[in-house]
PDB file of C-alpha atoms in Angstrom:
ATOM      1  CA  MET A1302       0.000   0.019  -0.022  1.00 43.00           C
ATOM      2  CA  SER A1303       1.103   3.590  -0.602  1.00 51.00           C
ATOM      3  CA  GLU A1304       2.825   5.564   2.155  1.00 64.00           C
ATOM      4  CA  LEU A1305       0.565   7.836   4.100  1.00 70.00           C
ATOM      5  CA  ARG A1306       1.621  10.975   6.081  1.00 77.00           C
ATOM      6  CA  GLU A1307      -0.151  13.311   8.432  1.00 80.00           C
ATOM      7  CA  CYS A1308      -0.593  16.849   7.220  1.00 77.00           C
ATOM      8  CA  ALA A1309       1.435  19.227   9.433  1.00 78.00           C
ATOM      9  CA  GLN A1310      -1.473  21.732   9.369  1.00 72.00           C
ATOM     10  CA  CYS A1311      -4.804  19.949   9.405  1.00 79.00           C
ATOM     11  CA  GLY A1312      -3.668  16.447  10.488  1.00 76.00           C
ATOM     12  CA  ALA A1313      -5.424  14.668   7.593  1.00 78.00           C
ATOM     13  CA  PRO A1314      -3.652  11.627   6.162  1.00 80.00           C
ATOM     14  CA  PHE A1315      -2.381  12.101   2.578  1.00 75.00           C
ATOM     15  CA  VAL A1316      -0.208  10.330  -0.023  1.00 77.00           C
ATOM     16  CA  PRO A1317       2.920  12.554  -0.639  1.00 76.00           C
ATOM     17  CA  ARG A1318       3.743  13.407  -4.181  1.00 68.00           C
ATOM     18  CA  ARG A1319       7.209  14.670  -3.197  1.00 66.00           C
ATOM     19  CA  GLU A1320       9.743  13.182  -0.882  1.00 65.00           C
ATOM     20  CA  HIS A1321       9.707  16.057   1.559  1.00 64.00           C
ATOM     21  CA  ALA A1322       5.983  16.819   1.391  1.00 72.00           C
ATOM     22  CA  ARG A1323       4.501  18.046   4.698  1.00 75.00           C
ATOM     23  CA  PHE A1324       1.064  19.283   3.680  1.00 77.00           C
ATOM     24  CA  CYS A1325      -1.952  17.695   2.045  1.00 79.00           C
ATOM     25  CA  SER A1326      -2.729  20.771  -0.024  1.00 77.00           C
ATOM     26  CA  THR A1327      -1.511  24.218  -1.063  1.00 70.00           C
ATOM     27  CA  ALA A1328      -4.186  25.771   1.154  1.00 74.00           C
ATOM     28  CA  CYS A1329      -2.727  24.035   4.249  1.00 73.00           C
ATOM     29  CA  ARG A1330       0.813  25.049   3.402  1.00 71.00           C
ATOM     30  CA  MET A1331      -0.347  28.713   2.998  1.00 65.00           C
ATOM     31  CA  THR A1332      -2.321  28.601   6.247  1.00 71.00           C
ATOM     32  CA  TRP A1333       0.629  27.181   8.073  1.00 66.00           C
ATOM     33  CA  ASN A1334       2.837  30.046   6.794  1.00 64.00           C
ATOM     34  CA  ALA A1335       0.241  32.732   7.507  1.00 61.00           C
ATOM     35  CA  GLU A1336      -0.269  31.537  11.076  1.00 63.00           C
ATOM     36  CA  ARG A1337       3.419  31.871  11.733  1.00 54.00           C
ATOM     37  CA  ASN A1338       3.689  35.405  10.227  1.00 45.00           C
ATOM     38  CA  GLY A1339       6.050  34.315   7.478  1.00 49.00           C
ATOM     39  CA  PRO A1340       7.413  31.413   5.471  1.00 47.00           C
ATOM     40  CA  ASP A1341       8.479  28.190   7.206  1.00 48.00           C
ATOM     41  CA  THR A1342      12.213  28.770   6.949  1.00 54.00           C
ATOM     42  CA  ALA A1343      15.481  27.521   8.295  1.00 57.00           C
ATOM     43  CA  PRO A1344      17.680  30.183  10.032  1.00 69.00           C
ATOM     44  CA  LEU A1345      20.233  31.739   7.688  1.00 76.00           C
ATOM     45  CA  VAL A1346      22.932  31.233  10.181  1.00 78.00           C
ATOM     46  CA  ALA A1347      22.313  27.425  10.183  1.00 83.00           C
ATOM     47  CA  ILE A1348      22.379  27.295   6.372  1.00 88.00           C
ATOM     48  CA  ASP A1349      25.555  29.365   6.209  1.00 89.00           C
ATOM     49  CA  TRP A1350      27.201  27.113   8.814  1.00 90.00           C
ATOM     50  CA  SER A1351      26.181  24.011   6.829  1.00 92.00           C
ATOM     51  CA  VAL A1352      27.539  25.382   3.583  1.00 94.00           C
ATOM     52  CA  SER A1353      30.843  26.122   5.262  1.00 94.00           C
ATOM     53  CA  ALA A1354      30.960  22.632   6.702  1.00 94.00           C
ATOM     54  CA  LEU A1355      30.162  21.064   3.334  1.00 95.00           C
ATOM     55  CA  ILE A1356      32.819  23.073   1.559  1.00 95.00           C
ATOM     56  CA  GLU A1357      35.363  22.051   4.112  1.00 95.00           C
ATOM     57  CA  SER A1358      34.410  18.381   3.902  1.00 95.00           C
ATOM     58  CA  ALA A1359      34.400  18.259   0.117  1.00 95.00           C
ATOM     59  CA  GLY A1360      37.732  20.104   0.064  1.00 93.00           C
ATOM     60  CA  ARG A1361      39.201  17.620   2.478  1.00 93.00           C
ATOM     61  CA  PHE A1362      38.078  14.700   0.298  1.00 94.00           C
ATOM     62  CA  ALA A1363      39.789  16.303  -2.738  1.00 88.00           C
ATOM     63  CA  TRP A1364      43.169  15.351  -1.108  1.00 88.00           C
ATOM     64  CA  ALA A1365      42.047  11.719  -0.497  1.00 87.00           C
ATOM     65  CA  GLY A1366      43.896  10.207  -3.486  1.00 84.00           C
ATOM     66  CA  SER A1367      46.713   8.834  -1.300  1.00 86.00           C
ATOM     67  CA  TRP A1368      44.477   7.628   1.527  1.00 91.00           C
ATOM     68  CA  ASP A1369      43.629   4.013   2.330  1.00 93.00           C
ATOM     69  CA  LEU A1370      40.151   2.771   1.589  1.00 94.00           C
ATOM     70  CA  SER A1371      38.891   3.004   5.127  1.00 94.00           C
ATOM     71  CA  ARG A1372      39.877   6.614   5.682  1.00 94.00           C
ATOM     72  CA  ALA A1373      38.653   7.705   2.202  1.00 95.00           C
ATOM     73  CA  ALA A1374      35.335   5.942   2.724  1.00 96.00           C
ATOM     74  CA  VAL A1375      34.722   7.676   6.069  1.00 95.00           C
ATOM     75  CA  ALA A1376      35.512  11.040   4.432  1.00 95.00           C
ATOM     76  CA  ALA A1377      33.191  10.331   1.537  1.00 97.00           C
ATOM     77  CA  SER A1378      30.335   9.336   3.844  1.00 96.00           C
ATOM     78  CA  GLU A1379      30.842  12.545   5.765  1.00 96.00           C
ATOM     79  CA  THR A1380      30.564  14.646   2.646  1.00 97.00           C
ATOM     80  CA  VAL A1381      27.513  12.654   1.509  1.00 97.00           C
ATOM     81  CA  TRP A1382      25.914  13.467   4.863  1.00 96.00           C
ATOM     82  CA  TRP A1383      26.545  17.220   4.547  1.00 96.00           C
ATOM     83  CA  ILE A1384      25.305  17.332   0.977  1.00 97.00           C
ATOM     84  CA  THR A1385      22.095  15.483   1.668  1.00 95.00           C
ATOM     85  CA  LEU A1386      21.412  17.338   4.834  1.00 93.00           C
ATOM     86  CA  LEU A1387      21.793  20.774   3.204  1.00 94.00           C
ATOM     87  CA  ASP A1388      19.847  19.647   0.088  1.00 94.00           C
ATOM     88  CA  ALA A1389      16.921  18.416   2.164  1.00 90.00           C
ATOM     89  CA  THR A1390      16.937  21.585   4.288  1.00 89.00           C
ATOM     90  CA  LEU A1391      16.835  23.855   1.194  1.00 91.00           C
ATOM     91  CA  VAL A1392      14.201  21.832  -0.556  1.00 88.00           C
ATOM     92  CA  ARG A1393      11.966  21.666   2.573  1.00 83.00           C
ATOM     93  CA  TYR A1394      12.255  25.287   3.755  1.00 82.00           C
ATOM     94  CA  HIS A1395      13.269  27.296   0.584  1.00 86.00           C
ATOM     95  CA  ARG A1396      11.709  25.310  -2.247  1.00 84.00           C
ATOM     96  CA  GLN A1397      11.023  28.351  -4.420  1.00 86.00           C
ATOM     97  CA  ASP A1398      14.574  29.545  -4.351  1.00 90.00           C
ATOM     98  CA  TYR A1399      15.866  26.007  -4.774  1.00 92.00           C
ATOM     99  CA  GLU A1400      13.769  25.267  -7.810  1.00 91.00           C
ATOM    100  CA  ALA A1401      14.454  28.701  -9.373  1.00 92.00           C
ATOM    101  CA  THR A1402      18.261  28.024  -9.116  1.00 95.00           C
ATOM    102  CA  LEU A1403      17.743  24.563 -10.574  1.00 93.00           C
ATOM    103  CA  THR A1404      15.621  25.821 -13.440  1.00 93.00           C
ATOM    104  CA  ALA A1405      18.222  28.427 -14.351  1.00 94.00           C
ATOM    105  CA  GLU A1406      20.652  25.670 -15.297  1.00 93.00           C
ATOM    106  CA  PRO A1407      20.716  24.358 -18.909  1.00 94.00           C
ATOM    107  CA  SER A1408      18.478  21.282 -19.110  1.00 94.00           C
ATOM    108  CA  ASP A1409      21.367  18.799 -19.436  1.00 95.00           C
ATOM    109  CA  GLU A1410      23.120  20.335 -16.467  1.00 95.00           C
ATOM    110  CA  ARG A1411      19.880  20.350 -14.452  1.00 95.00           C
ATOM    111  CA  ARG A1412      19.290  16.657 -15.084  1.00 96.00           C
ATOM    112  CA  MET A1413      22.872  15.891 -14.148  1.00 97.00           C
ATOM    113  CA  THR A1414      22.559  17.848 -10.874  1.00 97.00           C
ATOM    114  CA  GLU A1415      19.241  16.273  -9.970  1.00 96.00           C
ATOM    115  CA  GLU A1416      20.446  12.770 -10.686  1.00 96.00           C
ATOM    116  CA  THR A1417      23.734  13.273  -8.822  1.00 98.00           C
ATOM    117  CA  LEU A1418      21.814  14.436  -5.714  1.00 97.00           C
ATOM    118  CA  ALA A1419      19.333  11.543  -6.038  1.00 95.00           C
ATOM    119  CA  GLY A1420      22.263   9.131  -6.239  1.00 97.00           C
ATOM    120  CA  LEU A1421      23.807  10.577  -3.138  1.00 97.00           C
ATOM    121  CA  ARG A1422      20.438  10.168  -1.295  1.00 95.00           C
ATOM    122  CA  PHE A1423      20.712   6.501  -2.194  1.00 95.00           C
ATOM    123  CA  VAL A1424      24.116   6.370  -0.522  1.00 97.00           C
ATOM    124  CA  ARG A1425      22.887   8.151   2.507  1.00 95.00           C
ATOM    125  CA  ASN A1426      19.968   5.760   2.934  1.00 91.00           C
ATOM    126  CA  ARG A1427      22.157   2.690   2.501  1.00 92.00           C
ATOM    127  CA  LEU A1428      24.586   4.085   5.082  1.00 93.00           C
ATOM    128  CA  GLY A1429      21.628   4.633   7.343  1.00 86.00           C
ATOM    129  CA  LEU A1430      20.988   0.856   7.119  1.00 84.00           C
ATOM    130  CA  SER A1431      24.521   0.172   8.406  1.00 87.00           C
ATOM    131  CA  VAL A1432      25.983  -0.607   5.003  1.00 91.00           C
ATOM    132  CA  GLU A1433      29.740  -0.176   5.165  1.00 95.00           C
ATOM    133  CA  PRO A1434      30.978   3.081   3.606  1.00 95.00           C
ATOM    134  CA  SER A1435      33.852   1.160   1.958  1.00 96.00           C
ATOM    135  CA  THR A1436      31.369  -0.656  -0.340  1.00 97.00           C
ATOM    136  CA  PHE A1437      30.580   2.571  -2.153  1.00 97.00           C
ATOM    137  CA  ILE A1438      34.008   3.700  -3.415  1.00 97.00           C
ATOM    138  CA  HIS A1439      37.076   2.044  -4.888  1.00 96.00           C
ATOM    139  CA  SER A1440      40.474   3.352  -5.799  1.00 94.00           C
ATOM    140  CA  VAL A1441      41.457   4.158  -9.387  1.00 91.00           C
ATOM    141  CA  ARG A1442      45.090   3.538  -9.107  1.00 77.00           C
ATOM    142  CA  ASP A1443      46.110   4.884 -12.527  1.00 72.00           C
ATOM    143  CA  GLU A1444      44.578   8.239 -11.546  1.00 67.00           C
ATOM    144  CA  ALA A1445      45.366   8.166  -7.817  1.00 74.00           C
ATOM    145  CA  ASP A1446      41.711   8.878  -7.224  1.00 91.00           C
ATOM    146  CA  TRP A1447      38.437   7.394  -6.089  1.00 96.00           C
ATOM    147  CA  ALA A1448      35.364   6.308  -8.021  1.00 97.00           C
ATOM    148  CA  TRP A1449      31.880   5.127  -6.999  1.00 98.00           C
ATOM    149  CA  THR A1450      31.341   1.368  -7.041  1.00 98.00           C
ATOM    150  CA  PRO A1451      28.314  -0.074  -8.884  1.00 97.00           C
ATOM    151  CA  GLN A1452      25.732  -1.414  -6.434  1.00 96.00           C
ATOM    152  CA  PRO A1453      23.344  -4.402  -6.488  1.00 94.00           C
ATOM    153  CA  GLU A1454      19.664  -3.552  -6.706  1.00 92.00           C
ATOM    154  CA  PRO A1455      18.227  -3.108  -3.135  1.00 88.00           C
ATOM    155  CA  SER A1456      15.601  -5.364  -1.773  1.00 83.00           C
ATOM    156  CA  LEU A1457      12.559  -3.235  -1.018  1.00 71.00           C
ATOM    157  CA  GLU A1458       9.696  -5.762  -0.728  1.00 72.00           C
ATOM    158  CA  GLN A1459       8.780  -4.619   2.841  1.00 67.00           C
ATOM    159  CA  ARG A1460       8.644  -0.856   1.885  1.00 64.00           C
ATOM    160  CA  PRO A1461       5.439   0.991   1.074  1.00 60.00           C
ATOM    161  CA  ASP A1462       4.858   1.474  -2.643  1.00 62.00           C
ATOM    162  CA  THR A1463       5.660   5.253  -2.672  1.00 64.00           C
ATOM    163  CA  SER A1464       8.783   4.822  -0.620  1.00 71.00           C
ATOM    164  CA  ARG A1465       9.878   1.876  -2.791  1.00 78.00           C
ATOM    165  CA  ASP A1466       9.425   3.912  -5.972  1.00 81.00           C
ATOM    166  CA  TRP A1467      11.529   6.795  -4.569  1.00 82.00           C
ATOM    167  CA  GLU A1468      14.267   4.502  -3.434  1.00 86.00           C
ATOM    168  CA  MET A1469      14.387   2.696  -6.847  1.00 90.00           C
ATOM    169  CA  SER A1470      14.573   6.068  -8.526  1.00 91.00           C
ATOM    170  CA  ARG A1471      17.538   6.975  -6.315  1.00 93.00           C
ATOM    171  CA  TYR A1472      19.203   3.642  -7.002  1.00 95.00           C
ATOM    172  CA  ARG A1473      18.827   4.134 -10.798  1.00 96.00           C
ATOM    173  CA  SER A1474      20.287   7.645 -10.449  1.00 96.00           C
ATOM    174  CA  TYR A1475      23.188   6.124  -8.577  1.00 98.00           C
ATOM    175  CA  GLN A1476      23.895   3.623 -11.251  1.00 98.00           C
ATOM    176  CA  VAL A1477      23.548   6.068 -14.129  1.00 97.00           C
ATOM    177  CA  ARG A1478      25.211   9.143 -12.714  1.00 97.00           C
ATOM    178  CA  LEU A1479      27.606   7.929 -10.066  1.00 98.00           C
ATOM    179  CA  ALA A1480      28.717   4.308 -10.568  1.00 98.00           C
ATOM    180  CA  GLY A1481      32.167   4.250 -12.114  1.00 96.00           C
ATOM    181  CA  ARG A1482      32.504   8.044 -12.011  1.00 96.00           C
ATOM    182  CA  ASN A1483      34.844  10.238  -9.983  1.00 96.00           C
ATOM    183  CA  VAL A1484      33.730  10.766  -6.405  1.00 97.00           C
ATOM    184  CA  ALA A1485      35.291  14.267  -5.939  1.00 95.00           C
ATOM    185  CA  VAL A1486      33.767  15.515  -9.120  1.00 96.00           C
ATOM    186  CA  SER A1487      30.239  14.622  -8.055  1.00 97.00           C
ATOM    187  CA  PHE A1488      30.908  16.297  -4.687  1.00 97.00           C
ATOM    188  CA  ASP A1489      32.093  19.460  -6.476  1.00 96.00           C
ATOM    189  CA  ARG A1490      28.923  19.603  -8.640  1.00 97.00           C
ATOM    190  CA  CYS A1491      26.569  19.289  -5.677  1.00 97.00           C
ATOM    191  CA  THR A1492      28.615  21.689  -3.484  1.00 97.00           C
ATOM    192  CA  ALA A1493      28.630  24.346  -6.154  1.00 97.00           C
ATOM    193  CA  PHE A1494      24.863  24.059  -6.720  1.00 97.00           C
ATOM    194  CA  LEU A1495      23.914  24.062  -3.087  1.00 97.00           C
ATOM    195  CA  GLU A1496      26.225  27.021  -2.292  1.00 96.00           C
ATOM    196  CA  GLN A1497      24.511  28.877  -5.190  1.00 96.00           C
ATOM    197  CA  VAL A1498      21.008  28.134  -3.763  1.00 96.00           C
ATOM    198  CA  ALA A1499      22.100  29.257  -0.358  1.00 94.00           C
ATOM    199  CA  THR A1500      23.386  32.547  -1.813  1.00 94.00           C
ATOM    200  CA  VAL A1501      20.015  33.126  -3.464  1.00 93.00           C
ATOM    201  CA  VAL A1502      18.200  32.339  -0.178  1.00 89.00           C
ATOM    202  CA  SER A1503      20.440  34.762   1.687  1.00 86.00           C
ATOM    203  CA  ALA A1504      19.955  37.550  -0.819  1.00 85.00           C
ATOM    204  CA  ALA A1505      16.157  37.070  -0.777  1.00 75.00           C
ATOM    205  CA  GLU A1506      16.075  37.013   3.075  1.00 71.00           C
ATOM    206  CA  ASN A1507      18.199  40.208   3.317  1.00 68.00           C
ATOM    207  CA  ALA A1508      16.119  41.998   0.737  1.00 70.00           C
ATOM    208  CA  ALA A1509      12.926  41.206   2.656  1.00 63.00           C
ATOM    209  CA  ARG A1510      14.199  42.826   5.883  1.00 60.00           C
TER     210      ARG A1510
END
């Protein structure tokens, strides 16, 4: 059966159409925002701090070519965590600015960014199930670098239909956009995009003051 959630405003059960959906309708979302005298937002200082932490983590991994597998895998999982955390925060609290920034990209670049982020969400969810970080990357010795390792299709029989569809979509994105490709390059793409979204959010918030 499809996954059901409880609307954050009216409490009614609904089937989410988006991964981070919190409301059963636009009316409930608008009512929620109006009752709180403004948009449901994350503090700018938290976003700025998260961007800084992500940049530092991705920059640290860029020097991982000479590390052993265990150390590189831990560093990669840390960067995945920061990317997916910041991505989810911006999607949930600043969707308009997020989608505007994404839409501004050329269609091929937009698809690549979306699929790379989806693939990293797959990694995050697997790590959340105690899958070893070292199973996701392997050394490319000729290049003294790291690449994403192709993964077997996950077993999702016990998951609700909607959740299963989302996870399979993430898995396909991983296989298409990440598997066999350079880890640092994928981190750089996501970091640049999320930093750009955060800049747009900051500018919009400061202009509204």
